[in-house]
Amino acid sequence: ASPYSTDEAPNSFEDITTYNNYYEFGYDKSDPAAYAGSLKTDPWSVVVDGLVDNPGTYSLADLIADQPIEERIYRFRCVEAWSMIVPWQGFQLSGLLNKLGVQAGAKYVAFETVVRPDEMPGISGGMIDWPYREGLRLDEAMHPLTIMATGLYGKPMPNQNGAPIRLIVPWKYGFKSVKSIVRISLIAEQPVTTWNTLAANEYGFYANVNPTVDHPRWSQASERRIGGGLFSGRVDTLMFNGYGDQVASLYAGQDLTKDY
Amino acid sequence: MINSINQAARRIPAYTIYIAGIALAAWVIFSSLSTPDPAKVLERVLGIRGLQILIVTLCITPLRWYGINLLKFRRALGLMGFMFIALHLMTWVVLDLALRWSEILTELTKRPFIIVGMLAFVALIPLAVTSNNAMIKRLGALQWKRLHWLAYPATLAGAVHFVMIGKVYTLESALYFAAVAALLIARRLKSRKKLAPTG
């Protein structure tokens, strides 16, 4: 197992694939499992643009060719104060960025999710300005914990979990880990991100898991661990979702109550 | 049509509402158990069902304006709505926040949507307590009627609570809010008409 994996027991495949936030398929957590089957993930291409040496439109196979795929068992903490343990398969984003050739001026990486109204029933009539956008600071993107995931439980990524390729940043709230990626941009300025645009006081750009910084809607001090049944109660939320030893240094000198 | 509804209503005893309400609550609890996040699902479904039942309860009076008399079910409906909301609150305290009192206290003082929901529940308590013949007698019909007007703001607060929970505004929550607001306005207009001088 990877030294980056937790030894906690993963949630069941069923929990992981039937309890999803993927608003392009509907607001209810069971909607993605019900409706994501219509999303066509093959062929798939990803646009790479901005401050990179090798921009272009890549087929998924070309994009991830020669990236070493391994299992990473990560804690996954949603901003809604629930969490799971997920055995992802993926590769480090740093490897991909090195292949693409990040230019000196690039400070951030921006991502976009696919938009296909015909295949995604939640897109029409919503309050959200699609595509779903997310981003990372370059040092966060280059961190070895940050992966591009292409599967879970040894199977290809289920559509409702963000097939065929998604981001996973385990020390941040789940909404940072953008699904079904079709665009990766290397840019100089902090990118516009979806939830931050919808409610900036609730969703910051950094969105690091932090039990001491309250969300206006939910306490972040504790979380419900999915899969424990009706009486599972709560566990205390860990700073940086328990990955503080590896990532706290990224934020040295930053006031995390302001950069939330 | 109206006649057949009224005839059917006469044949159905009011206690069937209690049986149906308790059976529905049992079903809601049972069907939450097989979901990945049962505490949250239970909390959410109990709250929605409670709000729906309270809205139905508020429909009894306007239905009478159109000749449909379901008055004998109103008390049972109101009490079942209260039961669902009480179970919703209990689920939040015991199963969702798992009796973490300091966190519960923080939620109750810092989160506007929790405060609004709690106010709605508190407003329902005197209504539930006085939903019996003895209390109607003790208060007198006029006092009792005045007190039970609280059902409107309480249900409206419940609908506002539901709208505020959503991370984005949804048609569903907006419809509940619109339904309660419409009932409240209709009631207002009707009572104004009654007071207006005739002839």
XYZ file of N, CA and C in Angstrom, chain B:
597
model
N -69.437 15.687 -6.458
C -68.012 15.559 -6.109
C -67.798 15.985 -4.650
N -68.198 17.248 -4.360
C -68.045 17.753 -2.997
C -68.868 16.912 -2.027
N -70.073 16.567 -2.474
C -70.928 15.750 -1.625
C -70.313 14.397 -1.315
N -69.737 13.787 -2.342
C -69.180 12.451 -2.103
C -67.955 12.526 -1.191
N -67.178 13.613 -1.304
C -66.047 13.780 -0.377
C -66.571 13.913 1.051
N -67.590 14.755 1.216
C -68.132 14.958 2.555
C -68.739 13.676 3.121
N -69.408 12.902 2.232
C -69.997 11.643 2.693
C -68.914 10.654 3.125
N -67.866 10.562 2.299
C -66.755 9.653 2.636
C -66.129 10.080 3.957
N -65.930 11.404 4.115
C -65.315 11.916 5.340
C -66.150 11.560 6.555
N -67.467 11.581 6.391
C -68.329 11.238 7.527
C -68.139 9.783 7.958
N -67.862 8.948 6.980
C -67.737 7.516 7.303
C -66.385 7.171 7.938
N -65.350 8.004 7.664
C -64.013 7.680 8.180
C -63.821 8.311 9.548
N -63.531 7.503 10.560
C -63.323 8.103 11.881
C -61.993 8.867 11.942
N -61.949 9.900 12.764
C -60.765 10.769 12.825
C -59.520 10.015 13.309
N -59.738 8.963 14.109
C -58.546 8.275 14.649
C -57.721 7.588 13.569
N -58.308 7.380 12.392
C -57.515 6.786 11.310
C -56.307 7.673 10.958
N -56.447 8.988 11.194
C -55.326 9.901 10.934
C -54.148 9.557 11.855
N -54.465 9.240 13.111
C -53.389 8.875 14.043
C -52.718 7.570 13.602
N -53.548 6.609 13.195
C -52.984 5.322 12.773
C -52.099 5.515 11.545
N -52.626 6.285 10.579
C -51.854 6.515 9.355
C -50.568 7.283 9.654
N -50.662 8.293 10.537
C -49.491 9.113 10.861
C -48.396 8.292 11.525
N -48.801 7.458 12.479
C -47.805 6.648 13.193
C -47.211 5.601 12.247
N -48.067 5.027 11.376
C -47.563 4.053 10.404
C -46.572 4.719 9.447
N -46.883 5.950 9.027
C -45.975 6.665 8.127
C -44.637 6.940 8.811
N -44.687 7.360 10.085
C -43.446 7.619 10.815
C -42.608 6.346 10.918
N -43.278 5.226 11.194
C -42.559 3.952 11.302
C -41.912 3.595 9.959
N -42.652 3.844 8.874
C -42.121 3.549 7.546
C -40.919 4.434 7.218
N -41.016 5.731 7.583
C -39.917 6.663 7.327
C -38.657 6.194 8.068
N -38.839 5.775 9.324
C -37.687 5.305 10.107
C -37.110 4.046 9.466
N -37.995 3.101 9.140
C -37.533 1.834 8.574
C -36.792 2.059 7.251
N -37.348 2.897 6.380
C -36.722 3.031 5.059
C -35.445 3.865 5.110
N -35.241 4.624 6.183
C -33.969 5.356 6.288
C -32.813 4.411 6.608
N -33.138 3.275 7.233
C -32.079 2.397 7.755
C -31.174 1.846 6.669
N -31.712 1.660 5.467
C -30.918 1.042 4.410
C -30.139 2.071 3.585
N -30.169 3.357 3.985
C -29.435 4.382 3.233
C -28.043 4.591 3.829
N -27.109 5.149 3.045
C -25.745 5.325 3.555
C -25.660 6.261 4.765
N -26.548 7.250 4.844
C -26.462 8.254 5.912
C -27.810 8.332 6.623
N -28.190 7.243 7.349
C -29.560 7.141 7.853
C -29.978 8.296 8.757
N -29.081 8.785 9.612
C -29.474 9.858 10.536
C -29.903 11.094 9.745
N -29.135 11.422 8.712
C -29.440 12.616 7.920
C -30.711 12.418 7.101
N -30.849 11.240 6.517
C -32.040 10.963 5.707
C -33.293 11.030 6.589
N -33.200 10.409 7.762
C -34.337 10.409 8.686
C -34.695 11.836 9.086
N -33.684 12.605 9.453
C -33.888 13.991 9.868
C -34.607 14.780 8.770
N -34.113 14.617 7.548
C -34.639 15.363 6.417
C -36.079 14.945 6.066
N -36.304 13.645 6.000
C -37.630 13.165 5.591
C -38.676 13.476 6.661
N -38.313 13.312 7.935
C -39.256 13.653 9.008
C -39.639 15.127 8.935
N -38.661 15.980 8.665
C -38.924 17.413 8.584
C -39.846 17.742 7.426
N -39.563 17.159 6.257
C -40.400 17.442 5.083
C -41.815 16.936 5.293
N -41.945 15.698 5.805
C -43.286 15.151 6.043
C -44.042 15.996 7.062
N -43.349 16.439 8.111
C -43.985 17.286 9.117
C -44.513 18.569 8.499
N -43.688 19.193 7.666
C -44.097 20.434 6.999
C -45.298 20.184 6.092
N -45.255 19.062 5.351
C -46.371 18.741 4.459
C -47.667 18.562 5.246
N -47.589 17.832 6.363
C -48.794 17.573 7.151
C -49.336 18.878 7.731
N -48.437 19.753 8.182
C -48.899 21.027 8.735
C -49.572 21.872 7.663
N -49.031 21.826 6.432
C -49.660 22.580 5.340
C -51.055 22.023 5.035
N -51.151 20.687 5.011
C -52.469 20.069 4.784
C -53.444 20.511 5.881
N -52.956 20.562 7.125
C -53.805 20.980 8.244
C -54.342 22.398 8.013
N -53.475 23.267 7.500
C -53.897 24.647 7.258
C -54.881 24.748 6.089
N -54.969 23.708 5.267
C -55.891 23.717 4.123
C -57.330 23.409 4.528
N -57.524 22.870 5.732
C -58.868 22.443 6.141
C -59.846 23.625 6.140
N -59.392 24.756 6.685
C -60.295 25.911 6.759
C -60.662 26.450 5.370
N -59.694 26.746 4.504
C -60.089 27.231 3.165
C -60.935 26.223 2.388
N -60.728 24.938 2.614
C -61.568 23.951 1.917
C -63.032 24.103 2.320
N -63.255 24.506 3.566
C -64.638 24.685 4.031
C -65.334 25.814 3.291
N -64.553 26.820 2.884
C -65.152 27.920 2.112
C -65.785 27.384 0.834
N -65.262 26.266 0.362
C -65.790 25.692 -0.879
C -66.700 24.496 -0.601
N -67.122 24.358 0.638
C -68.108 23.338 0.960
C -67.542 21.975 1.319
N -66.221 21.861 1.356
C -65.629 20.565 1.719
C -65.341 20.576 3.212
N -66.024 19.714 3.929
C -65.910 19.758 5.379
C -65.067 18.597 5.913
N -63.819 18.900 6.229
C -62.927 17.875 6.788
C -62.487 18.288 8.194
N -63.305 19.145 8.800
C -62.914 19.745 10.078
C -62.579 18.709 11.143
N -63.284 17.580 11.114
C -63.082 16.609 12.195
C -61.682 15.984 12.165
N -60.958 16.147 11.011
C -59.603 15.583 10.938
C -58.522 16.586 11.364
N -58.927 17.844 11.577
C -57.912 18.889 11.723
C -57.027 18.681 12.947
N -57.657 18.357 14.070
C -56.861 18.181 15.286
C -55.845 17.046 15.109
N -56.329 15.920 14.595
C -55.436 14.770 14.422
C -54.299 15.109 13.455
N -54.640 15.831 12.377
C -53.595 16.212 11.414
C -52.554 17.118 12.069
N -53.050 18.113 12.799
C -52.133 19.036 13.456
C -51.215 18.311 14.426
N -51.798 17.394 15.205
C -50.978 16.666 16.183
C -49.968 15.745 15.496
N -50.368 15.153 14.369
C -49.419 14.296 13.643
C -48.292 15.139 13.042
N -48.645 16.326 12.535
C -47.602 17.241 12.038
C -46.620 17.564 13.153
N -47.163 17.858 14.336
C -46.309 18.169 15.477
C -45.428 16.972 15.832
N -46.009 15.767 15.775
C -45.214 14.573 16.092
C -44.016 14.446 15.142
N -44.258 14.646 13.852
C -43.155 14.546 12.888
C -42.083 15.595 13.158
N -42.516 16.827 13.474
C -41.535 17.886 13.733
C -40.763 17.584 15.023
N -41.458 17.051 16.046
C -40.776 16.699 17.294
C -39.753 15.579 17.040
N -40.135 14.584 16.215
C -39.197 13.501 15.884
C -38.017 14.034 15.063
N -38.302 14.989 14.198
C -37.261 15.649 13.393
C -36.233 16.320 14.300
N -36.736 17.055 15.293
C -35.847 17.734 16.236
C -35.050 16.713 17.053
N -35.737 15.654 17.513
C -35.047 14.623 18.297
C -33.948 13.944 17.486
N -34.251 13.696 16.220
C -33.251 13.058 15.350
C -32.016 13.946 15.235
N -32.256 15.241 15.093
C -31.143 16.187 14.982
C -30.285 16.163 16.249
N -30.963 16.201 17.406
C -30.226 16.277 18.674
C -29.531 14.951 18.997
N -30.270 13.847 18.869
C -29.766 12.562 19.379
C -28.926 11.829 18.336
N -29.370 11.811 17.071
C -28.697 10.987 16.066
C -27.706 11.784 15.215
N -28.093 12.988 14.785
C -27.206 13.768 13.926
C -26.091 14.405 14.757
N -26.443 15.256 15.708
C -25.406 15.886 16.526
C -24.994 15.015 17.708
N -25.641 13.860 17.854
C -25.227 12.829 18.808
C -24.977 13.380 20.219
N -25.904 14.235 20.675
C -25.868 14.760 22.041
C -24.579 15.507 22.374
N -23.925 16.042 21.363
C -22.763 16.905 21.638
C -23.297 18.283 22.008
N -23.538 18.481 23.298
C -24.324 19.645 23.734
C -23.660 20.959 23.405
N -22.331 21.033 23.511
C -21.705 22.326 23.234
C -21.892 22.693 21.762
N -21.806 21.688 20.877
C -22.044 21.963 19.456
C -23.509 22.313 19.202
N -24.406 21.608 19.910
C -25.837 21.887 19.740
C -26.138 23.321 20.146
N -25.535 23.742 21.255
C -25.749 25.103 21.745
C -25.213 26.127 20.747
N -24.040 25.832 20.189
C -23.485 26.730 19.169
C -24.438 26.843 17.989
N -24.947 25.691 17.529
C -25.866 25.696 16.387
C -27.104 26.546 16.708
N -27.616 26.373 17.935
C -28.860 27.048 18.316
C -28.691 28.554 18.459
N -27.462 29.005 18.626
C -27.265 30.438 18.804
C -26.651 31.102 17.569
N -25.969 30.300 16.727
C -25.229 30.925 15.625
C -25.832 30.733 14.251
N -26.642 29.686 14.064
C -27.107 29.395 12.699
C -28.520 29.913 12.496
N -28.680 30.922 11.663
C -30.027 31.479 11.475
C -31.067 30.421 11.116
N -30.742 29.459 10.255
C -31.788 28.509 9.842
C -32.185 27.580 10.979
N -31.235 27.293 11.881
C -31.565 26.472 13.056
C -32.455 27.269 14.005
N -32.145 28.555 14.190
C -32.929 29.397 15.091
C -34.373 29.496 14.580
N -34.519 29.728 13.283
C -35.867 29.839 12.707
C -36.628 28.526 12.882
N -35.953 27.394 12.651
C -36.598 26.097 12.807
C -37.014 25.851 14.253
N -36.142 26.240 15.167
C -36.425 26.036 16.583
C -37.607 26.899 17.022
N -37.655 28.146 16.533
C -38.784 29.027 16.859
C -40.090 28.410 16.360
N -40.041 27.829 15.166
C -41.236 27.188 14.613
C -41.696 26.069 15.540
N -40.742 25.274 16.011
C -41.102 24.167 16.906
C -41.689 24.684 18.214
N -41.029 25.676 18.784
C -41.500 26.225 20.068
C -42.915 26.778 19.921
N -43.185 27.425 18.781
C -44.523 27.988 18.553
C -45.574 26.886 18.438
N -45.154 25.698 18.024
C -46.115 24.599 17.870
C -46.483 23.953 19.214
N -45.611 24.111 20.207
C -45.838 23.427 21.491
C -47.172 23.822 22.139
N -47.447 25.146 22.317
C -48.737 25.487 22.939
C -49.929 24.998 22.122
N -49.759 24.891 20.809
C -50.860 24.411 19.971
C -51.116 22.934 20.233
N -50.027 22.164 20.340
C -50.179 20.731 20.588
C -50.801 20.515 21.970
N -50.321 21.273 22.949
C -50.794 21.103 24.329
C -52.275 21.440 24.447
N -52.756 22.387 23.648
C -54.162 22.807 23.767
C -55.061 22.139 22.728
N -54.541 21.110 22.054
C -55.372 20.421 21.059
C -56.184 19.310 21.711
N -57.054 19.703 22.655
C -57.988 18.748 23.255
C -59.193 19.519 23.774
N -60.292 18.805 23.958
C -61.546 19.481 24.322
C -61.450 20.209 25.651
N -60.743 19.602 26.599
C -60.644 20.208 27.929
C -60.000 21.591 27.835
N -58.941 21.703 27.015
C -58.258 22.988 26.902
C -59.113 24.015 26.159
N -59.888 23.553 25.167
C -60.781 24.491 24.469
C -61.773 25.073 25.464
N -62.283 24.203 26.331
C -63.234 24.624 27.350
C -62.588 25.634 28.294
N -61.371 25.300 28.739
C -60.703 26.152 29.713
C -60.376 27.526 29.136
N -59.885 27.527 27.885
C -59.496 28.796 27.284
C -60.690 29.596 26.777
N -61.745 28.896 26.438
C -62.865 29.557 25.756
C -62.571 29.576 24.268
N -63.625 29.500 23.469
C -63.447 29.324 22.026
C -62.652 30.466 21.396
N -62.904 31.696 21.841
C -62.263 32.845 21.203
C -60.765 32.859 21.470
N -60.416 32.676 22.750
C -59.001 32.629 23.138
C -58.286 31.505 22.390
N -58.958 30.369 22.359
C -58.363 29.190 21.738
C -58.088 29.475 20.255
N -59.068 30.094 19.609
C -58.929 30.412 18.184
C -57.768 31.369 17.951
N -57.673 32.359 18.833
C -56.588 33.344 18.716
C -55.242 32.652 18.843
N -55.143 31.807 19.848
C -53.880 31.084 20.081
C -53.519 30.237 18.852
N -54.527 29.573 18.305
C -54.225 28.636 17.224
C -53.958 29.311 15.882
N -54.156 30.621 15.849
C -53.705 31.357 14.656
C -52.179 31.221 14.506
N -51.499 30.950 15.629
C -50.043 30.716 15.634
C -49.619 29.634 14.629
N -50.547 28.758 14.278
C -50.208 27.690 13.331
C -49.661 28.274 12.024
N -50.174 29.459 11.633
C -49.706 30.060 10.383
C -48.253 30.524 10.465
N -47.924 31.432 11.413
C -46.504 31.821 11.488
C -45.575 30.642 11.779
N -46.030 29.669 12.566
C -45.174 28.525 12.887
C -44.855 27.727 11.617
N -45.883 27.468 10.807
C -45.662 26.705 9.585
C -44.843 27.514 8.582
N -45.116 28.818 8.555
C -44.323 29.677 7.659
C -42.848 29.643 8.065
N -42.589 29.705 9.372
C -41.199 29.626 9.851
C -40.590 28.275 9.473
N -41.386 27.219 9.533
C -40.899 25.905 9.118
C -40.504 25.896 7.656
N -41.336 26.542 6.822
C -41.032 26.597 5.388
C -39.780 27.435 5.131
N -39.642 28.549 5.878
C -38.446 29.393 5.739
C -37.207 28.595 6.140
N -37.323 27.855 7.224
C -36.243 26.979 7.700
C -35.815 26.034 6.571
N -36.778 25.463 5.881
C -36.483 24.520 4.794
C -35.791 25.224 3.621
N -36.281 26.422 3.279
C -35.640 27.180 2.191
C -34.190 27.488 2.546
N -33.957 27.873 3.820
C -32.623 28.315 4.229
C -31.606 27.175 4.300
N -32.073 25.943 4.480
C -31.149 24.813 4.603
C -30.438 24.554 3.288
N -31.129 24.772 2.172
C -30.578 24.430 0.870
C -29.314 25.223 0.564
N -28.342 24.560 -0.034
C -27.134 25.275 -0.443
C -27.425 26.173 -1.633
N -28.390 25.759 -2.452
C -28.909 26.631 -3.507
C -30.433 26.589 -3.363
N -31.100 27.643 -3.827
C -32.555 27.652 -3.736
C -33.125 26.665 -4.738
N -34.026 25.816 -4.262
C -34.616 24.835 -5.165
C -36.096 25.134 -5.334
N -36.644 24.673 -6.442
C -38.065 24.852 -6.725
C -38.886 24.218 -5.606
N -38.431 23.052 -5.128
C -39.180 22.316 -4.113
C -39.405 23.173 -2.868
N -38.296 23.724 -2.327
C -38.442 24.479 -1.085
C -39.232 25.761 -1.336
N -39.060 26.361 -2.524
C -39.806 27.583 -2.844
C -41.305 27.306 -2.883
N -41.694 26.116 -3.372
C -43.112 25.778 -3.472
C -43.751 25.649 -2.091
N -43.031 25.041 -1.145
C -43.566 24.953 0.219
C -43.797 26.346 0.783
N -42.806 27.193 0.586
C -42.915 28.549 1.109
C -44.108 29.260 0.471
N -44.224 29.126 -0.848
C -45.315 29.786 -1.563
C -46.669 29.265 -1.081
N -46.763 27.967 -0.816
C -48.024 27.372 -0.370
C -48.453 27.964 0.966
N -47.537 28.042 1.916
C -47.902 28.564 3.241
C -48.226 30.046 3.148
N -47.419 30.780 2.368
C -47.682 32.215 2.225
C -49.058 32.437 1.603
N -49.407 31.637 0.604
C -50.709 31.787 -0.059
C -51.846 31.501 0.926
N -51.687 30.474 1.762
C -52.723 30.147 2.748
C -52.900 31.288 3.744
N -51.778 31.859 4.139
C -51.821 32.959 5.114
C -52.519 34.166 4.504
N -52.195 34.486 3.256
C -52.804 35.638 2.585
C -54.302 35.399 2.378
N -54.640 34.169 1.955
C -56.054 33.847 1.726
C -56.851 34.035 3.014
N -56.286 33.603 4.105
C -56.945 33.717 5.399
C -57.174 35.181 5.767
N -56.142 35.977 5.539
C -56.221 37.414 5.808
C -57.344 38.069 5.010
N -57.354 37.788 3.697
C -58.345 38.399 2.811
C -59.757 38.017 3.256
N -59.912 36.749 3.626
C -61.218 36.253 4.025
C -61.709 36.964 5.282
N -60.815 37.114 6.261
C -61.263 37.720 7.517
C -61.531 39.209 7.314
N -60.816 39.856 6.413
C -61.073 41.259 6.125
C -62.469 41.418 5.512
N -62.793 40.490 4.592
C -64.103 40.529 3.943
C -65.217 40.408 4.972
N -64.973 39.502 5.943
C -65.973 39.266 6.971
C -66.234 40.528 7.790
N -65.149 41.277 8.046
C -65.271 42.458 8.883
C -65.883 43.640 8.131
N -65.709 43.609 6.796
C -66.156 44.753 6.012
C -67.676 44.926 6.128
N -68.127 46.161 6.221
C -69.577 46.394 6.317
C -70.274 45.974 5.027
N -71.415 45.399 5.152
C -72.131 44.917 3.975
C -73.288 45.839 3.651
N -73.781 45.766 2.423
C -74.967 46.476 2.013
C -74.815 47.921 1.654
